[in-house]
Short mmCIF file of C-alpha atoms in Angstrom, two decimals:
data_model
loop_
_atom_site.label_atom_id
_atom_site.label_comp_id
_atom_site.label_asym_id
_atom_site.label_seq_id
_atom_site.Cartn_x
_atom_site.Cartn_y
_atom_site.Cartn_z
CA MET A 10 2.96 31.03 -12.44
CA SER A 11 4.38 33.21 -9.07
CA VAL A 12 5.25 31.16 -6.39
CA HIS A 13 5.09 33.32 -2.94
CA GLU A 14 9.03 32.74 -1.59
CA GLN A 15 8.45 32.67 1.97
CA PHE A 16 6.55 29.61 1.15
CA ALA A 17 8.11 27.96 -1.42
CA ASP A 18 10.00 25.38 1.06
CA ASP A 19 7.08 24.62 3.38
CA LEU A 20 4.51 23.79 0.29
CA ALA A 21 7.36 20.79 -0.24
CA LEU A 22 7.14 20.00 3.46
CA LEU A 23 2.78 20.27 3.57
CA ALA A 24 3.07 17.82 -0.15
CA LEU A 25 5.47 15.52 2.14
CA GLY A 26 3.23 14.98 4.99
CA ASP A 27 5.97 16.75 7.13
CA LEU A 28 4.66 20.38 8.39
CA HIS A 29 2.64 20.49 11.47
CA GLY A 30 1.67 23.76 13.88
CA ASP A 31 1.79 26.76 12.99
CA GLU A 32 3.92 26.52 9.99
CA ARG A 33 1.13 24.64 9.02
CA ALA A 34 -1.62 26.56 10.00
CA ALA A 35 -0.01 29.46 8.20
CA LEU A 36 0.53 28.09 4.87
CA GLU A 37 -2.93 26.74 5.11
CA LYS A 38 -4.67 30.06 5.68
CA HIS A 39 -2.29 31.62 3.02
CA LEU A 40 -3.43 28.12 0.30
CA ASP A 41 -6.98 29.58 1.38
CA THR A 42 -6.21 32.80 -0.60
CA CYS A 43 -2.99 32.19 -3.40
CA ALA A 44 -4.32 29.70 -6.47
CA ASP A 45 -0.93 29.74 -7.36
CA CYS A 46 0.56 28.45 -3.83
CA ARG A 47 -2.02 25.83 -4.81
CA ARG A 48 -1.07 24.98 -8.16
CA GLU A 49 2.48 24.75 -6.87
CA LEU A 50 1.36 22.41 -3.93
CA GLU A 51 -0.08 20.38 -7.10
CA LEU A 52 2.87 20.45 -9.07
CA LEU A 53 4.50 19.14 -6.05
CA ARG A 54 2.53 16.30 -5.41
CA GLY A 55 3.09 15.44 -9.39
CA ASP A 56 6.67 15.22 -8.66
CA MET A 57 6.14 12.77 -5.52
CA ALA A 58 4.15 11.07 -8.02
CA LEU A 59 7.58 10.95 -10.40
CA LEU A 60 9.75 9.69 -7.55
CA ALA A 61 7.42 7.21 -6.73
CA LEU A 62 8.10 5.70 -10.18
CA SER A 63 11.66 4.99 -9.11
CA ALA A 64 10.71 2.40 -6.13
CA GLU A 65 10.90 -0.57 -9.20
CA GLY A 66 10.65 -3.68 -7.20
CA PRO A 67 8.69 -7.04 -6.99
CA ARG A 68 4.86 -7.38 -8.17
CA PRO A 69 2.45 -8.09 -5.77
CA PRO A 70 1.78 -11.34 -4.66
CA GLN A 71 -0.77 -13.23 -6.49
CA ARG A 72 -2.55 -13.73 -3.29
CA SER A 73 -3.48 -9.90 -3.13
CA ARG A 74 -5.47 -9.60 -5.69
CA LYS A 75 -7.78 -12.80 -5.26
CA ARG A 76 -8.14 -11.09 -1.29
CA LEU A 77 -8.77 -7.84 -3.48
CA MET A 78 -11.39 -9.38 -5.74
CA GLU A 79 -13.29 -11.58 -2.71
CA ALA A 80 -13.12 -8.35 -0.40
CA VAL A 81 -15.07 -6.17 -2.94
CA ARG A 82 -17.21 -9.42 -3.99
CA GLN A 83 -18.27 -9.12 -0.06
CA GLU A 84 -18.67 -5.16 0.20
CA PRO A 85 -22.28 -4.21 0.09
CA ARG A 86 -22.87 -2.68 -3.42
CA LYS A 87 -24.20 1.16 -4.06
CA VAL A 88 -25.52 0.65 -6.96
CA ALA A 89 -29.16 2.15 -7.89
CA VAL A 90 -31.40 -0.90 -9.09
CA GLN A 91 -33.07 -0.03 -11.93
CA HIS A 92 -36.58 -0.88 -12.49
CA ARG A 93 -37.98 -2.40 -15.73
CA ARG A 94 -40.89 -1.30 -17.21
CA THR A 95 -43.28 -3.82 -18.63
CA SER A 96 -45.82 -4.00 -21.31
CA TRP A 97 -47.53 -7.77 -20.09
CA MET A 98 -50.48 -7.41 -17.25
CA PRO A 99 -51.56 -10.77 -16.29
CA VAL A 100 -55.69 -11.13 -16.35
CA PRO A 101 -56.01 -11.01 -12.01
CA TRP A 102 -56.63 -14.40 -11.68
CA LEU A 103 -53.75 -15.81 -13.24
CA ALA A 104 -51.84 -12.76 -10.58
CA ALA A 105 -53.40 -14.48 -7.78
CA ALA A 106 -52.65 -18.01 -9.19
CA ALA A 107 -49.27 -17.57 -9.39
CA LEU A 108 -49.22 -15.48 -6.62
CA ALA A 109 -50.02 -18.79 -4.32
CA ILE A 110 -47.35 -21.08 -6.13
CA VAL A 111 -44.69 -18.66 -5.28
CA VAL A 112 -45.46 -18.24 -2.15
CA GLY A 113 -45.46 -22.01 -1.24
CA PHE A 114 -42.32 -21.94 -3.14
CA LEU A 115 -41.14 -19.19 -0.75
CA TRP A 116 -42.41 -21.39 2.50
CA ILE A 117 -40.34 -23.97 1.40
CA GLN A 118 -37.76 -22.58 0.53
CA ASN A 119 -37.84 -20.67 3.84
CA GLN A 120 -37.60 -23.98 5.69
CA ALA A 121 -34.55 -24.94 4.04
CA LEU A 122 -33.11 -22.01 4.33
CA LYS A 123 -33.68 -21.84 8.71
CA ARG A 124 -32.15 -25.39 8.27
CA ASP A 125 -28.95 -24.24 7.12
CA LEU A 126 -28.88 -20.95 9.02
CA ALA A 127 -28.56 -22.32 11.96
CA THR A 128 -25.73 -24.71 10.72
CA VAL A 129 -23.92 -21.92 9.19
CA ARG A 130 -24.19 -19.95 13.00
CA GLN A 131 -23.10 -23.02 14.72
CA ASP A 132 -19.89 -22.65 11.99
CA PHE A 133 -19.85 -19.08 12.26
CA ALA A 134 -19.47 -19.38 16.06
CA SER A 135 -16.38 -21.70 16.12
CA GLN A 136 -14.74 -19.83 13.72
CA GLN A 137 -15.22 -16.59 15.62
CA ALA A 138 -13.61 -17.99 18.44
CA ASP A 139 -10.79 -18.96 15.98
CA LEU A 140 -10.58 -15.82 14.52
CA ARG A 141 -10.25 -13.60 18.32
CA ARG A 142 -7.79 -16.50 19.02
CA ALA A 143 -5.20 -15.78 15.68
CA ARG A 144 -5.91 -11.91 16.22
CA GLU A 145 -4.39 -12.07 19.85
CA ILE A 146 -1.50 -14.41 19.40
CA VAL A 147 -0.74 -11.71 16.13
CA ALA A 148 -1.87 -8.42 18.21
CA THR A 149 0.64 -9.09 20.91
CA ILE A 150 3.02 -10.09 18.60
CA THR A 151 2.92 -6.80 16.06
CA MET A 152 1.23 -4.33 18.33
CA PRO A 153 2.80 -0.98 19.03
CA GLU A 154 2.37 -1.42 22.55
CA ALA A 155 3.96 -4.53 23.07
CA LYS A 156 6.57 -4.41 25.17
CA VAL A 157 9.24 -6.38 22.91
CA VAL A 158 12.40 -8.14 25.24
CA THR A 159 15.62 -9.87 24.05
CA VAL A 160 16.37 -11.97 26.70
CA SER A 161 20.36 -12.87 26.62
CA GLU A 162 23.29 -13.70 27.95
CA MET A 163 24.14 -11.02 31.18
CA ASN A 164 26.40 -8.78 30.02
CA LYS A 165 26.72 -8.89 26.66
CA PRO A 166 25.02 -6.41 24.58
CA PRO A 167 22.16 -8.68 22.77
CA GLN A 168 23.07 -9.43 19.13
CA PRO A 169 21.76 -9.32 16.01
CA GLN A 170 18.97 -12.19 15.25
CA GLY A 171 16.26 -13.97 13.99
CA LYS A 172 13.99 -17.04 13.88
CA ALA A 173 12.06 -17.91 10.83
CA PHE A 174 8.88 -20.32 11.67
CA TYR A 175 8.43 -22.24 7.95
CA MET A 176 5.78 -24.64 7.29
CA ARG A 177 6.97 -26.47 4.12
CA ASP A 178 3.46 -28.20 2.87
CA ARG A 179 1.66 -24.42 2.93
CA GLY A 180 4.93 -22.30 1.59
CA SER A 181 4.05 -20.24 4.89
CA LEU A 182 7.01 -18.56 6.96
CA ILE A 183 7.23 -15.86 9.39
CA PHE A 184 10.71 -14.05 10.07
CA MET A 185 11.18 -12.36 13.44
CA ALA A 186 14.68 -10.35 13.77
CA SER A 187 15.67 -8.15 17.08
CA ASN A 188 18.66 -6.05 17.24
CA ILE A 189 19.06 -5.30 13.24
CA PRO A 190 20.67 -2.09 12.89
CA MET A 191 19.82 -0.09 10.27
CA PRO A 192 20.55 -1.02 7.10
CA PRO A 193 22.68 1.94 5.07
CA ILE A 194 21.06 3.96 2.93
CA GLU A 195 18.98 2.65 -0.40
CA LYS A 196 19.59 -0.65 1.24
CA MET A 197 17.77 -3.22 2.66
CA TYR A 198 17.32 -6.59 4.04
CA GLU A 199 16.63 -9.25 1.98
CA LEU A 200 15.38 -12.43 3.57
CA TRP A 201 16.42 -15.85 1.51
CA LEU A 202 15.31 -19.22 1.68
CA ILE A 203 18.07 -21.65 1.13
CA PRO A 204 16.95 -25.44 -0.18
CA MET A 205 18.50 -28.75 0.07
CA SER A 206 19.02 -28.04 -3.50
CA GLY A 207 18.53 -25.53 -5.89
CA ALA A 208 19.86 -21.78 -5.72
CA PRO A 209 18.51 -19.62 -2.61
CA ILE A 210 14.39 -18.38 -3.21
CA PRO A 211 14.42 -15.11 -2.44
CA ALA A 212 11.99 -14.65 0.98
CA GLY A 213 10.68 -10.78 1.74
CA MET A 214 12.68 -8.14 2.03
CA PHE A 215 13.08 -6.05 5.03
CA LYS A 216 14.07 -3.39 6.95
CA PRO A 217 14.27 -2.81 11.19
CA ASN A 218 11.84 -0.89 13.26
CA LEU A 219 13.69 2.21 15.09
CA LYS A 220 14.31 -0.37 18.29
CA GLY A 221 15.75 -2.78 15.70
CA GLY A 222 13.17 -4.72 15.33
CA ALA A 223 11.63 -6.35 12.16
CA MET A 224 9.03 -8.73 11.00
CA VAL A 225 8.51 -10.67 7.26
CA ILE A 226 5.13 -12.47 7.35
CA HIS A 227 4.28 -14.75 4.52
CA PRO A 228 6.18 -13.57 2.00
CA PRO A 229 4.94 -15.16 -1.58
CA LEU A 230 6.97 -18.79 -1.65
CA PRO A 231 6.99 -21.96 -3.67
CA MET A 232 4.94 -24.79 -1.79
CA GLY A 233 7.06 -28.33 -0.72
CA VAL A 234 10.28 -26.45 -0.56
CA GLU A 235 12.76 -27.99 2.07
CA ALA A 236 14.00 -25.45 3.73
CA LYS A 237 18.25 -26.44 5.06
CA ALA A 238 18.71 -22.92 6.18
CA PHE A 239 17.49 -19.18 6.04
CA ALA A 240 19.96 -16.42 5.57
CA VAL A 241 20.15 -12.41 5.37
CA THR A 242 21.99 -9.94 3.04
CA VAL A 243 21.73 -6.58 2.86
CA GLU A 244 20.88 -5.60 -1.03
CA PRO A 245 19.14 -2.80 -2.95
CA GLU A 246 15.88 -1.62 -2.38
CA GLN A 247 13.96 -3.39 -5.61
CA GLY A 248 16.13 -6.72 -3.85
CA SER A 249 17.82 -9.15 -5.82
CA SER A 250 17.38 -12.69 -7.54
CA THR A 251 20.54 -14.17 -5.89
CA PRO A 252 22.30 -13.35 -2.49
CA THR A 253 25.09 -10.25 -2.72
CA MET A 254 27.97 -11.58 -0.09
CA PRO A 255 28.78 -11.23 2.55
CA ILE A 256 25.91 -13.28 4.21
CA MET A 257 24.67 -10.86 7.46
CA MET A 258 23.10 -13.67 9.04
CA MET A 259 22.57 -17.53 8.57
CA GLY A 260 21.02 -20.63 10.76
CA GLU A 261 20.04 -23.93 10.01
CA GLY A 262 16.16 -26.07 11.08
CA GLU A 263 16.35 -26.63 15.15
CA MET B 22 -18.00 -4.60 -18.70
CA PRO B 23 -16.45 -7.74 -19.54
CA VAL B 24 -13.20 -8.38 -18.28
CA ALA B 25 -11.58 -8.43 -22.09
CA GLU B 26 -13.51 -4.83 -22.63
CA THR B 27 -11.94 -3.53 -19.79
CA GLN B 28 -8.34 -3.93 -20.77
CA GLY B 29 -8.07 -0.88 -22.98
CA SER B 30 -10.37 1.37 -21.14
CA THR B 31 -9.17 4.26 -20.10
CA ASP B 32 -8.97 4.88 -16.35
CA ILE B 33 -11.85 7.35 -16.51
CA ALA B 34 -13.71 4.59 -18.02
CA LEU B 35 -12.71 2.04 -15.34
CA ILE B 36 -13.85 4.48 -12.50
CA ALA B 37 -16.98 4.68 -14.22
CA GLY B 38 -17.33 1.18 -14.41
CA LEU B 39 -16.56 1.15 -10.46
CA ARG B 40 -19.43 3.12 -10.23
CA SER B 41 -21.89 1.19 -11.11
CA GLY B 42 -20.88 -2.00 -9.22
CA ASP B 43 -18.93 -3.33 -12.21
CA GLU B 44 -16.07 -5.94 -10.39
CA SER B 45 -14.13 -6.68 -13.78
CA ALA B 46 -13.14 -2.69 -13.67
CA MET B 47 -11.63 -2.47 -10.49
CA ALA B 48 -9.49 -5.81 -11.96
CA ALA B 49 -8.51 -4.15 -14.70
CA LEU B 50 -7.48 -0.79 -12.48
CA TYR B 51 -5.69 -3.48 -10.50
CA ASP B 52 -3.95 -5.00 -12.76
CA ARG B 53 -2.80 -1.70 -14.25
CA HIS B 54 -1.80 -0.21 -11.03
CA SER B 55 -1.08 -2.07 -8.26
CA SER B 56 2.62 -3.03 -9.11
CA LEU B 57 3.59 0.82 -8.39
CA VAL B 58 1.20 0.79 -5.03
CA TYR B 59 2.96 -2.47 -3.98
CA ALA B 60 6.21 -0.98 -4.60
CA VAL B 61 5.92 2.14 -2.91
CA ALA B 62 4.53 0.67 0.11
CA LEU B 63 6.90 -2.12 0.25
CA ARG B 64 9.97 0.58 -0.40
CA VAL B 65 8.77 2.47 2.75
CA LEU B 66 7.63 -0.77 5.36
CA GLY B 67 10.24 -2.49 3.95
CA ASP B 68 7.62 -5.81 4.95
CA THR B 69 5.53 -7.67 2.09
CA GLY B 70 2.58 -7.59 4.98
CA LYS B 71 1.81 -4.48 6.01
CA ALA B 72 2.73 -3.59 1.89
CA GLU B 73 -0.21 -5.96 1.05
CA ASP B 74 -2.23 -4.33 3.44
CA ILE B 75 -1.69 -0.81 1.99
CA LEU B 76 -2.29 -1.83 -0.93
CA GLN B 77 -5.57 -3.88 -0.30
CA ASP B 78 -6.85 -0.65 1.68
CA VAL B 79 -5.50 1.63 -1.05
CA PHE B 80 -7.91 -0.02 -3.79
CA LEU B 81 -10.99 -1.16 -1.39
CA GLN B 82 -11.21 2.88 -0.65
CA LEU B 83 -11.34 3.29 -4.53
CA TRP B 84 -14.17 0.29 -4.74
CA ARG B 85 -16.09 1.94 -1.73
CA ASN B 86 -15.97 5.30 -3.06
CA PRO B 87 -14.76 5.88 -6.63
CA GLY B 88 -16.07 9.67 -6.03
CA LEU B 89 -12.87 10.28 -3.37
CA PHE B 90 -10.97 10.62 -7.09
CA ASP B 91 -11.92 13.50 -9.47
CA SER B 92 -10.22 12.63 -12.94
CA SER B 93 -10.38 16.60 -13.47
CA ARG B 94 -7.83 16.68 -11.06
CA GLY B 95 -4.86 14.84 -12.08
CA ASN B 96 -4.53 11.29 -13.32
CA LEU B 97 -4.94 7.56 -11.29
CA GLY B 98 -1.71 6.34 -11.35
CA ALA B 99 -0.45 9.24 -9.75
CA TRP B 100 -2.57 9.69 -7.25
CA LEU B 101 -2.85 6.19 -5.72
CA ALA B 102 0.79 6.43 -5.50
CA VAL B 103 0.43 9.28 -3.73
CA ILE B 104 -2.18 8.24 -1.25
CA ALA B 105 0.30 4.71 -0.80
CA ARG B 106 2.96 6.70 0.01
CA ASN B 107 1.17 8.96 2.23
CA ARG B 108 -0.65 5.60 3.98
CA ALA B 109 2.56 4.00 4.11
CA ILE B 110 4.57 7.06 6.00
CA ASP B 111 1.65 7.35 8.36
CA LEU B 112 1.70 3.56 9.27
CA LEU B 113 5.83 4.10 9.72
CA ARG B 114 4.78 6.74 11.66
CA LYS B 115 2.03 5.20 13.73
CA ARG B 116 -0.02 8.12 12.93
CA GLN B 117 -4.10 9.15 11.94
CA PRO B 118 -3.62 10.54 8.39
CA GLU B 119 -3.77 14.42 8.25
CA VAL B 120 -5.19 15.08 4.70
CA ASP B 121 -8.39 13.53 3.83
CA VAL B 122 -7.79 12.05 0.61
CA GLU B 123 -10.10 13.70 -1.50
CA ASP B 124 -8.51 16.57 -0.76
CA ILE B 125 -5.31 15.71 -2.76
CA VAL B 126 -4.74 16.99 -6.23
CA VAL B 127 -2.04 15.64 -7.52
CA SER B 128 -0.88 17.35 -11.26
CA VAL B 129 1.91 15.53 -13.11
CA GLN B 130 2.19 15.48 -16.98
CA PRO B 131 3.07 11.67 -17.71
CA ASP B 132 0.24 9.35 -18.11
CA PHE B 133 1.10 6.55 -15.66
CA ALA B 134 -2.21 4.61 -17.12
CA ALA B 135 0.08 4.19 -20.39
CA ALA B 136 2.99 1.43 -19.89
CA ALA B 137 4.87 3.27 -22.56
CA GLU B 138 5.03 6.70 -20.95
CA ARG B 139 4.95 5.40 -17.29
CA SER B 140 8.27 3.74 -18.28
CA ARG B 141 9.68 6.58 -19.78
CA ALA B 142 9.86 9.20 -17.20
CA MET B 143 10.86 5.99 -15.04
CA ASP B 144 13.81 5.84 -16.95
CA LYS B 145 14.26 10.25 -17.04
CA VAL B 146 13.76 9.93 -13.10
CA ARG B 147 16.07 7.78 -11.94
CA MET B 148 18.50 9.50 -14.69
CA ALA B 149 17.42 12.72 -12.21
CA LEU B 150 18.19 10.18 -9.47
CA GLY B 151 21.65 9.22 -10.25
CA ALA B 152 22.60 12.40 -11.61
CA MET B 153 21.18 14.82 -8.36
CA ALA B 154 24.41 15.73 -6.11
CA THR B 155 24.08 12.78 -2.80
CA PRO B 156 23.42 14.98 -0.32
CA GLN B 157 20.34 16.21 -2.09
CA ARG B 158 19.56 12.82 -3.37
CA SER B 159 19.83 11.45 0.48
CA ALA B 160 17.66 14.40 1.96
CA LEU B 161 14.66 13.29 -0.58
CA ILE B 162 15.02 9.25 -0.44
CA MET B 163 15.28 9.71 3.72
CA ALA B 164 12.26 12.14 3.44
CA TYR B 165 10.38 10.65 0.93
CA PHE B 166 10.85 6.46 1.48
CA GLN B 167 12.18 6.62 4.96
CA GLY B 168 9.67 8.90 6.54
CA MET B 169 11.90 11.45 8.11
CA THR B 170 10.93 15.01 9.39
CA HIS B 171 13.17 17.82 7.91
CA SER B 172 14.24 17.98 11.67
CA GLU B 173 15.09 14.28 11.95
CA ILE B 174 17.03 14.37 8.36
CA ALA B 175 19.51 17.59 9.63
CA GLU B 176 20.10 15.64 12.93
CA ARG B 177 21.53 12.64 11.37
CA THR B 178 23.37 14.92 8.54
CA GLY B 179 24.46 17.42 11.01
CA GLU B 180 23.21 20.18 8.37
CA PRO B 181 21.32 23.44 9.23
CA LEU B 182 17.21 22.81 9.56
CA GLY B 183 16.91 25.54 6.26
CA THR B 184 19.14 23.87 4.13
CA ILE B 185 17.89 20.35 4.67
CA LYS B 186 14.21 22.36 3.41
CA THR B 187 15.48 23.86 0.46
CA ARG B 188 17.13 20.64 -0.69
CA ILE B 189 14.23 18.60 -0.37
CA ARG B 190 12.46 21.14 -2.55
CA ALA B 191 14.90 21.94 -4.86
CA ALA B 192 15.34 17.58 -5.28
CA LEU B 193 11.38 17.54 -6.39
CA GLN B 194 12.44 20.53 -8.98
CA VAL B 195 14.73 18.75 -9.97
CA LEU B 196 12.43 15.66 -11.27
CA ARG B 197 9.72 18.14 -12.32
CA LYS B 198 12.31 19.76 -14.90
CA ALA B 199 13.79 16.01 -15.43
CA CYS B 200 10.21 14.43 -16.47
CA GLY B 201 9.03 17.70 -18.11
CA ALA B 202 11.91 17.93 -21.14
#
């Protein structure tokens, strides 16, 4: 296989999604007619897949599997219905009687379903209202266009800070941080729940966006753990099971 | 297909199961490949919630349209890893996907579905990354996991643009060679 050398570097950038404009157009035009370069692009994507193997980290929380399988169950199936042939052919009067019984049964069932449907509609309307409100709250916090302002003491540069909102009984945690510097290469920040007794519990990895903001939403945590404090440390990207000193940020409950 | 039967099935058989609406095939594929998809998304985004969203999107898309993956054009685990990485970078850079997933063909030697083979490849990748010159490894990590463009990497490192492009390609070739050996 001989890759056209003038396109060699750009092929790698295209595989990474980092080639745009005229350079991309020129390469895509070339790929239409060059099997060797198309093959090289496939191999470069294979190299990318290999690199993905280095991204060792925690397993996804069990709730992700549950969430997926619930979504799968709610998806309409596109499976063709197979009609079975049957050799059983009822005599006409028997069929008519059976049909009458079925129709009567269906009418009764229909009335019950109508009542259930009215109740479900009421519940649905109420849940929709709750959902709209929840979405507005989340959007205000997380949408890119949301303006985030850190209010701090005048004439002093803003300091890294975070706020953890924690519900012990649900094991539910939201952590929002601001003014966080980029971690060193191949490092990330790790949030820790410090219980009243026992070892610190990992509560999610994060790194800041370009504006220094960061969030951890609902990391997998055991339920019912009383938090004495929350802390943030710098850890390898795959995370740690115990905090690496020094502690970058720490705070106790208000 | 009963759950017990799906565990030893090939990815191709499980994809066929998806086509006939078999939920246990979906569960088996998830159990086999979710760790890699989640790990890639988390490494790029650094946010467990967003990584879970990517995980959900990638597998739900496969469920909705198993035909997106053409088994004659690569192995499923590798394909999912590339899709997850691209999605995560798109989210990080807040941009629309530029490549249709059905156009993504991934050619790679180790079969990601076989745990032992994947584990061996993982060791080789780590060794290759460890043996790389630091500037080469850093350029690759910044481009692949941090979603930085070659221009941004050049700006950050103070190196010429051409040098960064060549470093990235050379680093990917080192990985290929290490895992093909």
